[in-house]
Coordinates of C-alpha atoms in Angstrom, one line a residue:
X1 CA 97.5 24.9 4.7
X2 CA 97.4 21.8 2.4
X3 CA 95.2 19.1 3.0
X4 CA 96.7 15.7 3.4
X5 CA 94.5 12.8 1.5
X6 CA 96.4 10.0 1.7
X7 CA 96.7 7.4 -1.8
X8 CA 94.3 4.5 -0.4
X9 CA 91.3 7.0 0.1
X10 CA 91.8 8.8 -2.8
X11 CA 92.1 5.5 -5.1
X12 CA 88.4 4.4 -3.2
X13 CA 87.0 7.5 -3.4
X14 CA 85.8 6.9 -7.4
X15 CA 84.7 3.1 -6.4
X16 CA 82.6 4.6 -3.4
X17 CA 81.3 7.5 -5.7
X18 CA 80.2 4.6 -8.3
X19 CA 78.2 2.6 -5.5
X20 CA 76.7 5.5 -4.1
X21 CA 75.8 6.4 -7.7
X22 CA 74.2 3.1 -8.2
X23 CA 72.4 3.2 -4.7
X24 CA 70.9 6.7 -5.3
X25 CA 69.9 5.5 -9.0
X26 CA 67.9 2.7 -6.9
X27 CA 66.6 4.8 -4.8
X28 CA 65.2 7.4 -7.3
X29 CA 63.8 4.4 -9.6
X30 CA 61.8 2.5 -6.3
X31 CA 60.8 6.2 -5.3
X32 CA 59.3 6.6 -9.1
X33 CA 57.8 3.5 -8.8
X34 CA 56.1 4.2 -5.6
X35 CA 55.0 7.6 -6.6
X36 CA 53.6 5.9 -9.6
X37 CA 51.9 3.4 -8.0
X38 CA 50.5 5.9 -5.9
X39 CA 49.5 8.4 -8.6
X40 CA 47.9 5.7 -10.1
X41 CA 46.1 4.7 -6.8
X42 CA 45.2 8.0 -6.0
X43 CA 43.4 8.7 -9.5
X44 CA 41.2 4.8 -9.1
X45 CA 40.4 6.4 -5.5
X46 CA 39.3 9.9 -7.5
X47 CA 37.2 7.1 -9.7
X48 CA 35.7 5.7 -6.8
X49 CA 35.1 8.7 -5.3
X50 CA 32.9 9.7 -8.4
X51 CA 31.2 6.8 -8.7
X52 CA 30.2 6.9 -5.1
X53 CA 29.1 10.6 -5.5
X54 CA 27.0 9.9 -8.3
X55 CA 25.3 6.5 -6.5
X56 CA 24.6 9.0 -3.7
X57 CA 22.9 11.6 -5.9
X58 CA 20.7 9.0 -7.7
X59 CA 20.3 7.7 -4.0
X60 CA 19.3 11.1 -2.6
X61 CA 17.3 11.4 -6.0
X62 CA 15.0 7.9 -5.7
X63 CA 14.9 9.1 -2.4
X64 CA 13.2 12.1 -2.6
X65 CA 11.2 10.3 -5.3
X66 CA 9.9 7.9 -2.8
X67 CA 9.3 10.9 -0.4
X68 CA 7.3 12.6 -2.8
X69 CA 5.5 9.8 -3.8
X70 CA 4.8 8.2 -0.1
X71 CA 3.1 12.2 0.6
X72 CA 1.0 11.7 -2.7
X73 CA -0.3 8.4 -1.7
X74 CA -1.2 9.8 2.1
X75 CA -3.2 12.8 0.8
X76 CA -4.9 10.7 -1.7
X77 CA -5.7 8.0 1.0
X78 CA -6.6 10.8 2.9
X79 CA -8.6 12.4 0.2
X80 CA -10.7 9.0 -0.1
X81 CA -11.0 8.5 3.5
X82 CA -12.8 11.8 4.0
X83 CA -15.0 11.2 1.2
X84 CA -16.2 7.8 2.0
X85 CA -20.1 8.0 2.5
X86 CA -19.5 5.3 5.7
X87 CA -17.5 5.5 8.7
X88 CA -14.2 4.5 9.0
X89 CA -12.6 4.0 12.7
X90 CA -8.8 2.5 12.8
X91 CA -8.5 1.1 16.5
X92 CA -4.9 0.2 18.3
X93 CA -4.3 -2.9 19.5
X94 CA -5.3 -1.2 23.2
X95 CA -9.4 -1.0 21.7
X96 CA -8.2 3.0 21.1
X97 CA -9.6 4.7 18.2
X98 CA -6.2 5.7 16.4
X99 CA -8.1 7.5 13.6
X100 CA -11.4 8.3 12.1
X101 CA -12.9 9.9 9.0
X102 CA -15.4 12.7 9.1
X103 CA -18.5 10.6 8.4
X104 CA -17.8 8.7 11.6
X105 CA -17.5 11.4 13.8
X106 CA -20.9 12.3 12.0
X107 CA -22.7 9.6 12.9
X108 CA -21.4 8.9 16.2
X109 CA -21.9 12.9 17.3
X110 CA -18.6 13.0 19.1
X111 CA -15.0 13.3 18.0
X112 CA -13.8 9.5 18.6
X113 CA -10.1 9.9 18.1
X114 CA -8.2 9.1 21.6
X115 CA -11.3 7.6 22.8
X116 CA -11.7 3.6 23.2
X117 CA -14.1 1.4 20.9
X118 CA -15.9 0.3 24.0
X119 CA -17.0 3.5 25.3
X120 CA -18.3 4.7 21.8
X121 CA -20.0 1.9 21.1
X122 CA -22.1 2.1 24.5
X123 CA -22.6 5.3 24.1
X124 CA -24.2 5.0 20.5
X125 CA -26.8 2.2 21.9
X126 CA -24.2 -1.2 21.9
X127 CA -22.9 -1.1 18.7
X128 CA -22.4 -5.0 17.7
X129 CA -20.8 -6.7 14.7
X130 CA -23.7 -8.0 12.1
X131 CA -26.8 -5.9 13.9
X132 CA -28.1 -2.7 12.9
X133 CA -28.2 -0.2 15.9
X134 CA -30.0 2.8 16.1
X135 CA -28.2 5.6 17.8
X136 CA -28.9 8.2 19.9
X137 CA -29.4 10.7 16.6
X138 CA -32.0 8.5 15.6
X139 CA -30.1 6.7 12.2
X140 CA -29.3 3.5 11.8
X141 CA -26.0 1.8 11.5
X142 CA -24.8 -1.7 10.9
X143 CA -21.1 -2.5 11.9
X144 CA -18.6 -4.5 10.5
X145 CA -14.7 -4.9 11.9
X146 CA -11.7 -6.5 10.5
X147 CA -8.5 -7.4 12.8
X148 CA -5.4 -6.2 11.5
X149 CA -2.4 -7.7 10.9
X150 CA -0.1 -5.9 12.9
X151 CA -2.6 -5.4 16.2
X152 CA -5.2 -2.9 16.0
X153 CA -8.8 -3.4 13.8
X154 CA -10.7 -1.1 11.1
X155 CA -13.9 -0.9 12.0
X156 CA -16.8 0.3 9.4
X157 CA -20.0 2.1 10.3
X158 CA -22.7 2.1 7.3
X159 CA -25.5 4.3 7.2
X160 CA -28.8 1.7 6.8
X161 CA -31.5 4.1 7.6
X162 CA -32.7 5.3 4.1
X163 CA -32.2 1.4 2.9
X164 CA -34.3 0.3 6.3
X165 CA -36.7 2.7 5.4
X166 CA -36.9 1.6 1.4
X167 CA -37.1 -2.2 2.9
X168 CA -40.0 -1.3 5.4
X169 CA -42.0 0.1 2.7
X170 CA -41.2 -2.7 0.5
X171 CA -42.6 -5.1 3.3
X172 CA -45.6 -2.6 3.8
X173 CA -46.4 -3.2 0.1
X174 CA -45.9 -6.4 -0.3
X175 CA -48.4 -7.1 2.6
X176 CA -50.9 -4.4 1.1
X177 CA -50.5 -6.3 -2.3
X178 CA -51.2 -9.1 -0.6
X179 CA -54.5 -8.2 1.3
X180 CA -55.7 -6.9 -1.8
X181 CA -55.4 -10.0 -3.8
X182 CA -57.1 -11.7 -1.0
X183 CA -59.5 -9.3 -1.1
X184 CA -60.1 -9.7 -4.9
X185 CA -60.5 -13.5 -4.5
X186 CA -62.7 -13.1 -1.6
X187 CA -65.0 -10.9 -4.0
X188 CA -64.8 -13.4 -6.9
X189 CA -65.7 -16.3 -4.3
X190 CA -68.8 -14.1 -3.4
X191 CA -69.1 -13.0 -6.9
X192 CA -70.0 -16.1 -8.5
X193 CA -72.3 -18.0 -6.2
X194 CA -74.5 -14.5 -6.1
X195 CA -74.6 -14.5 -9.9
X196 CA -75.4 -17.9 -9.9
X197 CA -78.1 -17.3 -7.8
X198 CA -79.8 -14.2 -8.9
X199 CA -79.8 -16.1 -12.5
X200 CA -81.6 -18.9 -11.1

């Protein structure tokens, strides 16, 4: 069988071929253009992604840095707490003792974290800001406290006894000095009227 085509489609038919041509050519150059475009957007988001990664990792690095050096400065205030010769009580803003070194469980004679301020400091003989107290153990304490800022107080017991008992025998030798210079002028006052008269 032969197909019938008639003239008119057959004189189109290259016209059409040429537009289509010239439609698919557009088509492929917008399509390169886009796929360009998006190759070229796709390796500035690769870029990005790098940079990010790397801002991350010195992130995660400084990080870690700060961990490390956050831990340090714990132990060593930790370190320094436990070897202070005085005691050291940190109270909440409730009157509760939040923490305490060793020396202040020493002196008190009880383990004063969880316990409140007002309770200890009955039980160790009314321990007051600016007076010396003797407690229960015999030694003698005076007490200082500073509020913090946050809510809460530090509160610092120091050991007086051995500088009480360097004072009191201070005092006890001043006086003796005293008595014995009264003494030596009370003998010169004798002295010389006697000589005087056993001359005459």
């Amino acid at each position: 069988k032969l197909l019938f085509v008639p003239q008119a489609t057959l004189q189109r038919a290259p016209m059409a071929l040429a537009i289509e041509r010239s439609e698919l050519k557009s088509a492929f150059d917008a399509f390169t253009e886009v796929s360009a475009a998006l190759e070229a957007s796709y390796r500035d988001l690769e870029r990005e992604v790098a940079r990010l990664h790397g801002e991350l990792a010195r992130a995660r690095r400084e990080r870690v840095r700060q961990d490390a050096e956050r831990e340090r400065l714990a132990s060593r205030h930790h370190e320094l707490l436990a070897a202070l010769p005085g005691g050291v009580l940190e109270l909440d803003a409730h009157g509760l003792v939040r923490a305490a070194n060793p020396a202040a469980e020493e002196l008190l004679g009880v383990a004063p974290e969880g316990r409140a301020w007002a309770d200890l400091s009955e039980a160790a003989g009314d321990l007051a800001v600016g007076r010396e107290t003797v407690l229960p153990s015999g030694r003698r304490v005076g007490v200082a406290r500073r509020e913090l800022a946050g809510g809460g107080a530090i509160v610092l017991l120091t050991d007086v006894t051995e500088a009480t008992l360097v004072r009191d025998l201070l005092a006890r030798h001043q006086r003796r000095s005293t008595l014995g210079e009264m003494a030596a002028r009370l003998a010169h006052d004798v002295r010389t009227p006697l000589a005087a008269a056993l001359l005459h």
